[in-house]
Amino acid sequence: MNSSAHFIQLNKHNAAAVAQELLQGLTAPQAFTSPKYLYDALGSRLFDAITELPEYDLTRTEAQLMQLHSASMAAQLPRGACWIDLGAGNCEKAGRLLELMGAGRYVAVDISVDFVRQALEVLQRQHPGLPMAGLGVDFSGGLQLPAELALDPAQPRVLFYPGSSIGNFTPEQAQGFLRNLHAGCGSAVGSGLLIGVDLLKDPAELEAAYDDALGVTAAFDLNLLLHINRLVGTDFMVRDWRHLSRFNAPLSRVEMHLQARHAVTVQWPGGQREFAAGDTIHTENACKWTVPDFAALLRNAGFAQTQAWTDPAEGFAVFWAQAR
Ligand code: AVI
């Protein structure tokens, strides 16, 4: 019986590389930042609040879908599998499924092992017989599964990537990322990817989901400036900027931008950038897929068979994509 989870942290924070990446984006003709910087401690709390907003029903719909179709999912997924939870956070979503799906091992992956430590310890007490591990790694550029995890090549794997985080990649990035996840499924028979995907819907509904009446999403987006100030030493003032959410129909995505309210000069040690009134920093894409287009993306990434469950309004889909 295993009674305590094992924790591994890879690639500790490299301040110089982070600053360089951010400055490269901030000085580009159309300034941009990676959405991963939205999640400092406050940003993560604000995101949790977003999932409770009436306008943002993605998280609730996904949970209902998983609940409603759990028997049919359990019939498709391998029993005794090693569940690898990508972006595990509070481990709640996987925690609801482990027993139902007959998991044989659980690995919680997040950018920092500290984000999963407490939740994993609680989960381990609830499932004392299930071997568990926490892996701290930034997997946005590709998943690394270190030898230290001692994954059993004969044990099937379920890579679990809920919440439509795949939407925060462009289709080209998503294709590369999914190819990497396909490789991460290993070679055991029955392995695959269980992934949640938000679907294309009415643009007004989509824009409201990313610009709620309470202003929580605006706070989430603007908080990025405070995070960048700490990471790069910039002197962004939140009051100089406003949050925008725009549906870009040709690219089938909601874009979040921060727009300068008036001319702003942002300075940092060794440089500066001038923004004219109305200029923006592109802070996030949330791509919205149709079921056939996402199934094709999975097949192009190497997955052999796909099955999708959708809610009655066809606003969200959960795909099971078998690796071979
Ligand atoms: C984490 N990710 C799937 C969220 C989304 O819907 O793209 C992040 C988010 N951004 C604004 N609201 C929520």
Coordinates of C-alpha atoms and ligand atoms in Angstrom, one line a residue:
M1 CA 0.0 0.0 0.0
N2 CA 1.3 3.4 -0.9
S3 CA 0.5 6.1 1.6
S4 CA 2.4 9.1 0.4
A5 CA 2.8 10.6 -3.0
H6 CA 6.2 11.1 -4.6
F7 CA 7.1 14.6 -6.0
I8 CA 9.4 15.6 -8.8
Q9 CA 10.2 19.1 -10.0
L10 CA 11.9 19.5 -13.4
N11 CA 13.5 22.7 -15.0
K12 CA 13.3 25.1 -12.1
H13 CA 12.4 28.7 -12.9
N14 CA 14.9 30.4 -15.1
A15 CA 14.4 34.2 -14.5
A16 CA 16.6 35.3 -17.4
A17 CA 14.9 33.1 -20.0
V18 CA 11.5 34.2 -18.8
A19 CA 12.4 37.9 -19.0
Q20 CA 13.8 37.3 -22.5
E21 CA 10.7 35.5 -23.7
L22 CA 8.4 38.2 -22.4
L23 CA 10.5 41.1 -23.8
Q24 CA 10.6 39.5 -27.2
G25 CA 6.8 39.4 -27.2
L26 CA 6.4 42.9 -25.8
T27 CA 8.7 44.5 -28.4
A28 CA 7.1 42.7 -31.4
P29 CA 5.2 44.9 -33.8
Q30 CA 1.9 43.4 -32.5
A31 CA 2.9 43.0 -28.9
F32 CA 1.9 39.6 -27.4
T33 CA 2.5 37.4 -24.3
S34 CA 2.1 33.7 -23.7
P35 CA -1.2 32.9 -21.8
K36 CA 0.8 30.9 -19.3
Y37 CA 1.8 34.2 -17.6
L38 CA -1.8 34.9 -16.7
Y39 CA -1.4 32.3 -13.9
D40 CA 0.5 33.8 -11.0
A41 CA -1.1 33.1 -7.5
L42 CA -3.8 35.8 -8.0
G43 CA -4.3 34.9 -11.6
S44 CA -5.0 31.3 -10.7
R45 CA -7.6 32.4 -8.1
L46 CA -9.2 34.8 -10.6
F47 CA -9.4 31.9 -13.1
D48 CA -11.1 29.8 -10.5
A49 CA -13.6 32.6 -10.0
I50 CA -14.2 32.8 -13.8
T51 CA -15.3 29.1 -13.8
E52 CA -18.2 30.2 -11.5
L53 CA -19.4 33.0 -13.7
P54 CA -22.8 32.7 -15.4
E55 CA -21.2 33.7 -18.8
Y56 CA -18.5 31.1 -18.6
D57 CA -20.2 27.7 -18.6
L58 CA -17.4 25.7 -20.1
T59 CA -16.2 24.2 -16.8
R60 CA -19.6 23.3 -15.6
T61 CA -20.7 21.8 -18.9
E62 CA -17.6 19.6 -19.1
A63 CA -18.2 18.4 -15.5
Q64 CA -21.8 17.5 -16.4
L65 CA -20.7 15.8 -19.5
M66 CA -18.2 13.6 -17.7
Q67 CA -20.8 12.8 -15.1
L68 CA -23.5 12.0 -17.6
H69 CA -21.4 9.8 -19.8
S70 CA -19.1 8.2 -17.2
A71 CA -20.4 4.7 -17.8
S72 CA -19.9 4.9 -21.5
M73 CA -16.4 6.5 -21.0
A74 CA -15.5 3.7 -18.5
A75 CA -16.5 1.1 -21.1
Q76 CA -14.0 2.7 -23.6
L77 CA -11.0 3.5 -21.4
P78 CA -8.5 0.9 -20.2
R79 CA -8.9 -0.3 -16.6
G80 CA -5.8 -0.2 -14.4
A81 CA -4.3 2.6 -16.4
C82 CA -1.8 5.2 -15.3
W83 CA -3.7 8.5 -15.4
I84 CA -1.4 11.5 -16.3
D85 CA -3.3 14.6 -15.4
L86 CA -2.0 17.6 -17.5
G87 CA -2.5 20.9 -15.6
A88 CA -3.8 19.1 -12.6
G89 CA -4.1 22.1 -10.3
N90 CA -6.4 21.1 -7.4
C91 CA -6.7 17.6 -8.9
E92 CA -10.5 17.9 -8.6
K93 CA -11.5 16.8 -12.1
A94 CA -9.4 13.7 -12.1
G95 CA -10.2 13.0 -8.5
R96 CA -13.9 12.5 -9.5
L97 CA -13.0 9.9 -12.1
L98 CA -10.2 7.8 -10.7
E99 CA -12.4 5.3 -9.0
L100 CA -15.1 5.2 -11.6
M101 CA -12.5 4.5 -14.3
G102 CA -10.6 2.0 -12.3
A103 CA -7.3 3.9 -12.5
G104 CA -4.1 1.9 -11.5
R105 CA -1.9 4.9 -10.9
Y106 CA -2.2 8.7 -10.8
V107 CA 0.4 11.3 -11.9
A108 CA -0.6 15.0 -11.4
V109 CA 1.4 17.3 -13.7
D110 CA 1.5 21.1 -13.3
I111 CA 4.0 23.9 -14.0
S112 CA 5.0 23.9 -10.3
V113 CA 4.9 20.9 -8.1
D114 CA 3.8 23.2 -5.3
F115 CA 0.5 23.8 -7.1
V116 CA -0.4 20.1 -6.7
R117 CA 1.3 19.2 -3.5
Q118 CA -1.5 19.8 -1.0
A119 CA -4.3 18.6 -3.3
L120 CA -2.4 15.4 -4.1
E121 CA -1.8 14.7 -0.4
V122 CA -5.5 15.0 0.3
L123 CA -6.3 12.7 -2.7
Q124 CA -3.7 10.2 -1.6
R125 CA -5.5 9.9 1.8
Q126 CA -8.8 9.3 0.0
H127 CA -7.2 6.6 -2.2
P128 CA -4.5 5.1 0.0
G129 CA -4.1 2.1 -2.3
L130 CA -3.5 4.1 -5.5
P131 CA 0.1 5.0 -6.3
M132 CA 0.4 8.7 -6.9
A133 CA 3.1 11.2 -8.0
G134 CA 3.3 14.9 -8.6
L135 CA 5.4 16.2 -11.5
G136 CA 6.3 19.9 -11.7
V137 CA 7.1 20.8 -15.3
D138 CA 6.1 23.4 -17.9
F139 CA 4.6 21.1 -20.5
S140 CA 3.3 23.9 -22.8
G141 CA 6.2 23.3 -25.2
G142 CA 5.9 19.5 -25.0
L143 CA 5.5 16.9 -22.3
Q144 CA 8.6 15.3 -20.7
L145 CA 8.1 12.2 -18.6
P146 CA 11.3 11.7 -16.6
A147 CA 12.8 8.2 -16.0
E148 CA 12.4 9.0 -12.2
L149 CA 8.7 8.5 -12.6
A150 CA 9.4 4.8 -13.4
L151 CA 6.4 4.5 -15.7
D152 CA 5.7 0.8 -16.5
P153 CA 5.8 0.4 -20.3
A154 CA 3.3 -2.4 -20.1
Q155 CA 0.7 -0.3 -18.2
P156 CA -1.7 1.6 -20.4
R157 CA -1.8 5.3 -20.0
V158 CA -4.7 7.8 -20.0
L159 CA -3.4 11.3 -20.7
F160 CA -6.1 13.6 -19.2
Y161 CA -6.3 17.1 -20.6
P162 CA -9.6 18.7 -19.6
G163 CA -10.9 22.3 -19.6
S164 CA -10.3 23.1 -23.3
S165 CA -6.8 24.3 -22.5
I166 CA -5.9 23.0 -26.0
G167 CA -7.9 26.0 -27.3
N168 CA -5.2 28.3 -26.0
F169 CA -2.9 26.9 -28.7
T170 CA -3.2 28.0 -32.3
P171 CA -4.2 25.0 -34.6
E172 CA -0.5 24.7 -35.7
Q173 CA 0.7 24.7 -32.1
A174 CA -2.1 22.3 -31.1
Q175 CA -1.1 19.9 -33.8
G176 CA 2.5 19.7 -32.6
F177 CA 1.4 19.5 -28.9
L178 CA -1.0 16.6 -29.7
R179 CA 1.8 14.8 -31.6
N180 CA 3.9 15.1 -28.5
L181 CA 1.0 13.7 -26.3
H182 CA 0.6 10.9 -28.8
A183 CA 4.2 9.9 -28.2
G184 CA 3.7 10.3 -24.4
C185 CA 0.9 7.6 -24.6
G186 CA 3.7 5.0 -24.8
S187 CA 3.3 1.7 -26.5
A188 CA 0.9 -0.2 -24.1
V189 CA -2.3 -1.4 -25.8
G190 CA -5.4 0.7 -25.0
S191 CA -3.5 4.0 -24.1
G192 CA -5.0 7.3 -25.2
L193 CA -5.9 10.9 -24.6
L194 CA -9.1 12.1 -22.8
I195 CA -9.5 15.7 -23.7
G196 CA -12.1 18.5 -23.3
V197 CA -12.7 20.9 -26.1
D198 CA -14.9 24.0 -26.2
L199 CA -16.9 24.1 -29.5
L200 CA -17.7 27.0 -31.9
K201 CA -20.9 28.8 -31.0
D202 CA -22.7 32.1 -31.2
P203 CA -20.0 34.9 -31.3
A204 CA -21.9 37.1 -28.9
E205 CA -22.0 34.2 -26.3
L206 CA -18.3 33.6 -26.8
E207 CA -17.3 37.2 -26.4
A208 CA -19.4 37.5 -23.2
A209 CA -17.7 34.4 -21.8
Y210 CA -14.4 36.3 -22.1
D211 CA -15.7 39.7 -21.0
D212 CA -18.2 39.1 -18.1
A213 CA -20.4 41.7 -16.6
L214 CA -18.6 41.5 -13.2
G215 CA -15.3 42.3 -14.7
V216 CA -13.5 39.2 -13.4
T217 CA -12.0 38.3 -16.7
A218 CA -10.9 41.9 -17.1
A219 CA -9.1 41.6 -13.7
F220 CA -7.6 38.3 -14.8
D221 CA -6.2 39.8 -18.0
L222 CA -5.0 43.1 -16.3
N223 CA -3.4 41.2 -13.5
L224 CA -0.9 39.9 -16.1
L225 CA 0.6 43.4 -16.1
L226 CA 1.5 43.2 -12.4
H227 CA 2.9 39.7 -13.0
I228 CA 5.1 41.0 -15.9
N229 CA 6.2 43.9 -13.7
R230 CA 7.6 41.4 -11.2
L231 CA 9.1 39.1 -13.8
V232 CA 10.7 41.7 -16.0
G233 CA 10.9 44.9 -14.0
T234 CA 8.5 46.8 -16.3
D235 CA 6.5 49.7 -15.0
F236 CA 3.1 48.9 -16.4
M237 CA 0.2 50.7 -14.6
V238 CA -3.0 48.8 -14.7
R239 CA -5.1 52.0 -15.0
D240 CA -3.5 52.8 -18.4
W241 CA -5.0 49.6 -19.9
R242 CA -8.4 48.1 -20.7
H243 CA -9.4 44.5 -21.3
L244 CA -10.9 43.5 -24.7
S245 CA -12.4 40.3 -25.9
R246 CA -12.9 39.9 -29.7
F247 CA -14.2 37.0 -31.7
N248 CA -11.9 36.5 -34.7
A249 CA -14.3 34.6 -37.1
P250 CA -11.8 33.7 -39.8
L251 CA -9.5 32.1 -37.2
S252 CA -12.4 30.7 -35.1
R253 CA -11.0 32.1 -31.9
V254 CA -11.7 34.5 -29.1
E255 CA -8.8 36.9 -28.6
M256 CA -8.0 38.7 -25.4
H257 CA -6.1 41.9 -25.7
L258 CA -5.1 44.7 -23.3
Q259 CA -5.6 48.0 -25.0
A260 CA -3.7 51.2 -24.1
R261 CA -6.3 53.8 -23.0
H262 CA -3.9 56.7 -24.1
A263 CA -0.3 56.9 -25.2
V264 CA 1.9 54.9 -22.8
T265 CA 5.6 54.5 -22.5
V266 CA 6.6 51.3 -20.7
Q267 CA 10.1 51.1 -19.3
W268 CA 12.2 48.3 -18.0
P269 CA 15.9 47.9 -17.1
G270 CA 17.7 48.4 -20.4
G271 CA 14.7 49.3 -22.6
Q272 CA 11.4 50.8 -23.3
R273 CA 8.4 50.6 -25.7
E274 CA 5.9 53.3 -26.7
F275 CA 2.3 52.3 -27.2
A276 CA -0.1 54.7 -29.0
A277 CA -3.7 55.1 -27.7
G278 CA -5.6 52.0 -28.9
D279 CA -2.5 49.8 -29.4
T280 CA -2.9 46.4 -27.9
I281 CA -1.0 43.5 -26.3
H282 CA -2.5 40.2 -27.5
T283 CA -2.6 38.1 -24.3
E284 CA -4.6 35.0 -25.2
N285 CA -6.3 33.0 -28.0
A286 CA -9.1 30.7 -27.2
C287 CA -9.7 28.6 -30.3
K288 CA -13.1 27.1 -30.8
W289 CA -13.4 23.8 -32.7
T290 CA -16.1 21.8 -34.5
V291 CA -16.3 18.1 -33.6
P292 CA -15.2 17.0 -37.2
D293 CA -12.3 19.5 -37.3
F294 CA -11.0 18.4 -33.9
A295 CA -11.3 14.7 -34.7
A296 CA -9.3 15.4 -37.9
L297 CA -6.6 17.2 -35.8
L298 CA -6.3 14.2 -33.5
R299 CA -6.0 11.8 -36.4
N300 CA -3.3 14.1 -38.0
A301 CA -1.5 14.0 -34.7
G302 CA -1.3 10.2 -35.0
F303 CA -4.3 9.0 -32.9
A304 CA -6.0 6.0 -34.4
Q305 CA -9.6 6.1 -33.2
T306 CA -11.6 8.9 -31.7
Q307 CA -14.9 9.1 -30.0
A308 CA -16.7 12.3 -28.8
W309 CA -19.4 13.0 -26.3
T310 CA -21.2 16.4 -26.5
D311 CA -23.7 18.2 -24.3
P312 CA -27.3 18.6 -25.7
A313 CA -26.5 22.2 -26.8
E314 CA -23.4 20.9 -28.6
G315 CA -21.3 23.6 -26.8
F316 CA -18.6 21.3 -25.5
A317 CA -17.1 18.0 -26.4
V318 CA -15.0 15.4 -24.6
F319 CA -12.9 13.2 -26.9
W320 CA -11.4 9.8 -26.2
A321 CA -8.6 9.4 -28.7
Q322 CA -7.0 5.9 -28.7
A323 CA -3.3 6.1 -29.5
R324 CA -3.2 2.9 -31.6
Ligands
AVI1 C1 -7.6 27.8 -19.3 N1 -8.3 28.2 -20.6 C2 -8.9 27.0 -21.2 C3 -9.3 29.3 -20.4 C4 -10.0 29.6 -21.7 O1 -11.3 29.5 -21.7 O2 -9.4 29.8 -22.7 C5 -8.6 30.6 -19.9 C6 -9.5 31.7 -19.8 N2 -9.3 32.9 -20.3 C7 -10.3 33.7 -20.1 N3 -11.2 33.1 -19.5 C8 -10.8 31.8 -19.3

